[in-house]
Amino acid sequence: MNFALNLDGAFSALADPTRRAILARLAKGEATVSELADPFDMTQPAISQHLKVLEEAGLISQRAEGTKRPRRLERAGIEAMDEWLAMLRKGLEKSYERLDDVLAAMEKPKKEKRR
């Protein structure tokens, strides 16, 4: 399943704090490799390796602008992760609703005994 492979790559890419910081920076807008490298104590080739991982995971893309190649977030990759996390949130909400029902049922007998 291609969807699952993309998620594997995306979450694997997010395991690195530098790549998460790059994504956070790109959430503010496009940036070149040199702009992305500025806040880090690493070389541009090292940043380029991180960008390659993010691109292969489908989380960012680049476009040609003369001699520059600015990177930007890739909507489809981010949305795929968001959809998967939304599915987990729904399951978690259902679990909490069931727990609420159990706790409410336990509370009723206590109130009846007090009367």
PDB file of C-alpha atoms in Angstrom:
ATOM      1  CA  MET A   1       0.000   0.000   0.000  1.00  0.00           C
ATOM      2  CA  ASN A   2       1.656   3.209  -1.201  1.00  0.00           C
ATOM      3  CA  PHE A   3      -0.199   5.291   1.405  1.00  0.00           C
ATOM      4  CA  ALA A   4       1.372   3.270   4.229  1.00  0.00           C
ATOM      5  CA  LEU A   5       4.846   3.531   2.700  1.00  0.00           C
ATOM      6  CA  ASN A   6       4.506   7.305   2.495  1.00  0.00           C
ATOM      7  CA  LEU A   7       3.441   7.428   6.129  1.00  0.00           C
ATOM      8  CA  ASP A   8       6.392   5.293   7.147  1.00  0.00           C
ATOM      9  CA  GLY A   9       8.778   7.649   5.380  1.00  0.00           C
ATOM     10  CA  ALA A  10       7.031  10.739   6.717  1.00  0.00           C
ATOM     11  CA  PHE A  11       7.076   9.648  10.339  1.00  0.00           C
ATOM     12  CA  SER A  12      10.634   8.387   9.997  1.00  0.00           C
ATOM     13  CA  ALA A  13      11.649  11.785   8.612  1.00  0.00           C
ATOM     14  CA  LEU A  14       9.970  13.488  11.570  1.00  0.00           C
ATOM     15  CA  ALA A  15      12.076  11.476  14.019  1.00  0.00           C
ATOM     16  CA  ASP A  16      14.944  13.928  13.524  1.00  0.00           C
ATOM     17  CA  PRO A  17      14.711  17.286  15.370  1.00  0.00           C
ATOM     18  CA  THR A  18      16.550  19.132  12.583  1.00  0.00           C
ATOM     19  CA  ARG A  19      13.998  17.986  10.025  1.00  0.00           C
ATOM     20  CA  ARG A  20      11.135  18.976  12.332  1.00  0.00           C
ATOM     21  CA  ALA A  21      12.726  22.416  12.687  1.00  0.00           C
ATOM     22  CA  ILE A  22      13.052  22.694   8.912  1.00  0.00           C
ATOM     23  CA  LEU A  23       9.363  21.854   8.500  1.00  0.00           C
ATOM     24  CA  ALA A  24       8.456  24.434  11.150  1.00  0.00           C
ATOM     25  CA  ARG A  25      10.460  27.043   9.239  1.00  0.00           C
ATOM     26  CA  LEU A  26       8.821  26.068   5.942  1.00  0.00           C
ATOM     27  CA  ALA A  27       5.398  26.449   7.576  1.00  0.00           C
ATOM     28  CA  LYS A  28       6.177  30.187   7.528  1.00  0.00           C
ATOM     29  CA  GLY A  29       6.917  30.155   3.783  1.00  0.00           C
ATOM     30  CA  GLU A  30       9.318  28.998   1.108  1.00  0.00           C
ATOM     31  CA  ALA A  31      13.052  29.063   1.767  1.00  0.00           C
ATOM     32  CA  THR A  32      16.283  28.250  -0.032  1.00  0.00           C
ATOM     33  CA  VAL A  33      18.885  25.814   1.272  1.00  0.00           C
ATOM     34  CA  SER A  34      21.065  28.662   2.534  1.00  0.00           C
ATOM     35  CA  GLU A  35      18.104  30.252   4.334  1.00  0.00           C
ATOM     36  CA  LEU A  36      17.257  26.914   5.916  1.00  0.00           C
ATOM     37  CA  ALA A  37      20.887  26.305   6.913  1.00  0.00           C
ATOM     38  CA  ASP A  38      21.305  29.686   8.680  1.00  0.00           C
ATOM     39  CA  PRO A  39      19.945  28.738  12.129  1.00  0.00           C
ATOM     40  CA  PHE A  40      21.867  25.451  12.249  1.00  0.00           C
ATOM     41  CA  ASP A  41      25.494  24.747  13.032  1.00  0.00           C
ATOM     42  CA  MET A  42      25.909  22.489  10.018  1.00  0.00           C
ATOM     43  CA  THR A  43      26.992  22.733   6.421  1.00  0.00           C
ATOM     44  CA  GLN A  44      24.705  23.291   3.468  1.00  0.00           C
ATOM     45  CA  PRO A  45      25.415  19.752   2.198  1.00  0.00           C
ATOM     46  CA  ALA A  46      24.232  18.392   5.576  1.00  0.00           C
ATOM     47  CA  ILE A  47      21.043  20.462   5.322  1.00  0.00           C
ATOM     48  CA  SER A  48      20.638  19.232   1.744  1.00  0.00           C
ATOM     49  CA  GLN A  49      20.700  15.642   3.028  1.00  0.00           C
ATOM     50  CA  HIS A  50      17.911  16.467   5.480  1.00  0.00           C
ATOM     51  CA  LEU A  51      15.946  18.113   2.663  1.00  0.00           C
ATOM     52  CA  LYS A  52      16.404  15.019   0.508  1.00  0.00           C
ATOM     53  CA  VAL A  53      14.891  12.847   3.268  1.00  0.00           C
ATOM     54  CA  LEU A  54      11.943  15.250   3.612  1.00  0.00           C
ATOM     55  CA  GLU A  55      11.423  15.310  -0.160  1.00  0.00           C
ATOM     56  CA  GLU A  56      11.543  11.510  -0.443  1.00  0.00           C
ATOM     57  CA  ALA A  57       8.980  11.315   2.357  1.00  0.00           C
ATOM     58  CA  GLY A  58       6.692  13.608   0.362  1.00  0.00           C
ATOM     59  CA  LEU A  59       6.691  16.339   3.016  1.00  0.00           C
ATOM     60  CA  ILE A  60       8.384  19.061   0.976  1.00  0.00           C
ATOM     61  CA  SER A  61       8.994  19.917  -2.654  1.00  0.00           C
ATOM     62  CA  GLN A  62      11.154  22.346  -4.576  1.00  0.00           C
ATOM     63  CA  ARG A  63      10.585  24.568  -7.549  1.00  0.00           C
ATOM     64  CA  ALA A  64      12.951  26.300  -9.919  1.00  0.00           C
ATOM     65  CA  GLU A  65      13.268  30.068  -9.605  1.00  0.00           C
ATOM     66  CA  GLY A  66      16.179  31.039 -11.808  1.00  0.00           C
ATOM     67  CA  THR A  67      19.245  29.544 -10.148  1.00  0.00           C
ATOM     68  CA  LYS A  68      17.473  29.127  -6.817  1.00  0.00           C
ATOM     69  CA  ARG A  69      15.518  26.059  -5.743  1.00  0.00           C
ATOM     70  CA  PRO A  70      13.253  27.166  -2.891  1.00  0.00           C
ATOM     71  CA  ARG A  71      11.616  24.442  -0.828  1.00  0.00           C
ATOM     72  CA  ARG A  72       8.045  24.470   0.455  1.00  0.00           C
ATOM     73  CA  LEU A  73       5.717  22.188   2.362  1.00  0.00           C
ATOM     74  CA  GLU A  74       3.967  19.579   0.269  1.00  0.00           C
ATOM     75  CA  ARG A  75       0.258  19.635   1.006  1.00  0.00           C
ATOM     76  CA  ALA A  76      -0.423  15.985   0.117  1.00  0.00           C
ATOM     77  CA  GLY A  77       2.261  14.613   2.451  1.00  0.00           C
ATOM     78  CA  ILE A  78       1.163  16.755   5.386  1.00  0.00           C
ATOM     79  CA  GLU A  79      -2.510  15.954   4.781  1.00  0.00           C
ATOM     80  CA  ALA A  80      -1.811  12.205   4.638  1.00  0.00           C
ATOM     81  CA  MET A  81      -0.266  12.344   8.107  1.00  0.00           C
ATOM     82  CA  ASP A  82      -3.078  14.558   9.352  1.00  0.00           C
ATOM     83  CA  GLU A  83      -5.730  12.122   8.081  1.00  0.00           C
ATOM     84  CA  TRP A  84      -3.988   9.212   9.774  1.00  0.00           C
ATOM     85  CA  LEU A  85      -3.716  11.120  13.055  1.00  0.00           C
ATOM     86  CA  ALA A  86      -7.382  12.171  12.751  1.00  0.00           C
ATOM     87  CA  MET A  87      -8.318   8.483  12.509  1.00  0.00           C
ATOM     88  CA  LEU A  88      -6.426   7.845  15.747  1.00  0.00           C
ATOM     89  CA  ARG A  89      -8.080  10.845  17.428  1.00  0.00           C
ATOM     90  CA  LYS A  90     -11.526   9.482  16.512  1.00  0.00           C
ATOM     91  CA  GLY A  91     -10.668   6.122  18.033  1.00  0.00           C
ATOM     92  CA  LEU A  92      -9.375   7.807  21.163  1.00  0.00           C
ATOM     93  CA  GLU A  93     -12.526   9.934  21.436  1.00  0.00           C
ATOM     94  CA  LYS A  94     -14.684   6.797  21.202  1.00  0.00           C
ATOM     95  CA  SER A  95     -12.662   5.203  23.988  1.00  0.00           C
ATOM     96  CA  TYR A  96     -13.152   8.266  26.170  1.00  0.00           C
ATOM     97  CA  GLU A  97     -16.887   8.285  25.416  1.00  0.00           C
ATOM     98  CA  ARG A  98     -17.134   4.635  26.506  1.00  0.00           C
ATOM     99  CA  LEU A  99     -15.206   5.455  29.666  1.00  0.00           C
ATOM    100  CA  ASP A 100     -17.560   8.379  30.335  1.00  0.00           C
ATOM    101  CA  ASP A 101     -20.531   6.016  29.963  1.00  0.00           C
ATOM    102  CA  VAL A 102     -18.998   3.504  32.385  1.00  0.00           C
ATOM    103  CA  LEU A 103     -18.214   6.210  34.937  1.00  0.00           C
ATOM    104  CA  ALA A 104     -21.700   7.687  34.596  1.00  0.00           C
ATOM    105  CA  ALA A 105     -23.247   4.248  35.158  1.00  0.00           C
ATOM    106  CA  MET A 106     -21.094   3.781  38.266  1.00  0.00           C
ATOM    107  CA  GLU A 107     -22.158   7.182  39.606  1.00  0.00           C
ATOM    108  CA  LYS A 108     -25.916   6.477  39.347  1.00  0.00           C
ATOM    109  CA  PRO A 109     -26.035   3.703  41.993  1.00  0.00           C
ATOM    110  CA  LYS A 110     -24.146   5.917  44.454  1.00  0.00           C
ATOM    111  CA  LYS A 111     -26.708   8.691  44.056  1.00  0.00           C
ATOM    112  CA  GLU A 112     -29.617   6.267  44.488  1.00  0.00           C
ATOM    113  CA  LYS A 113     -28.196   4.872  47.778  1.00  0.00           C
ATOM    114  CA  ARG A 114     -28.006   8.336  49.314  1.00  0.00           C
ATOM    115  CA  ARG A 115     -31.744   8.906  49.085  1.00  0.00           C
TER     116      ARG A 115
END
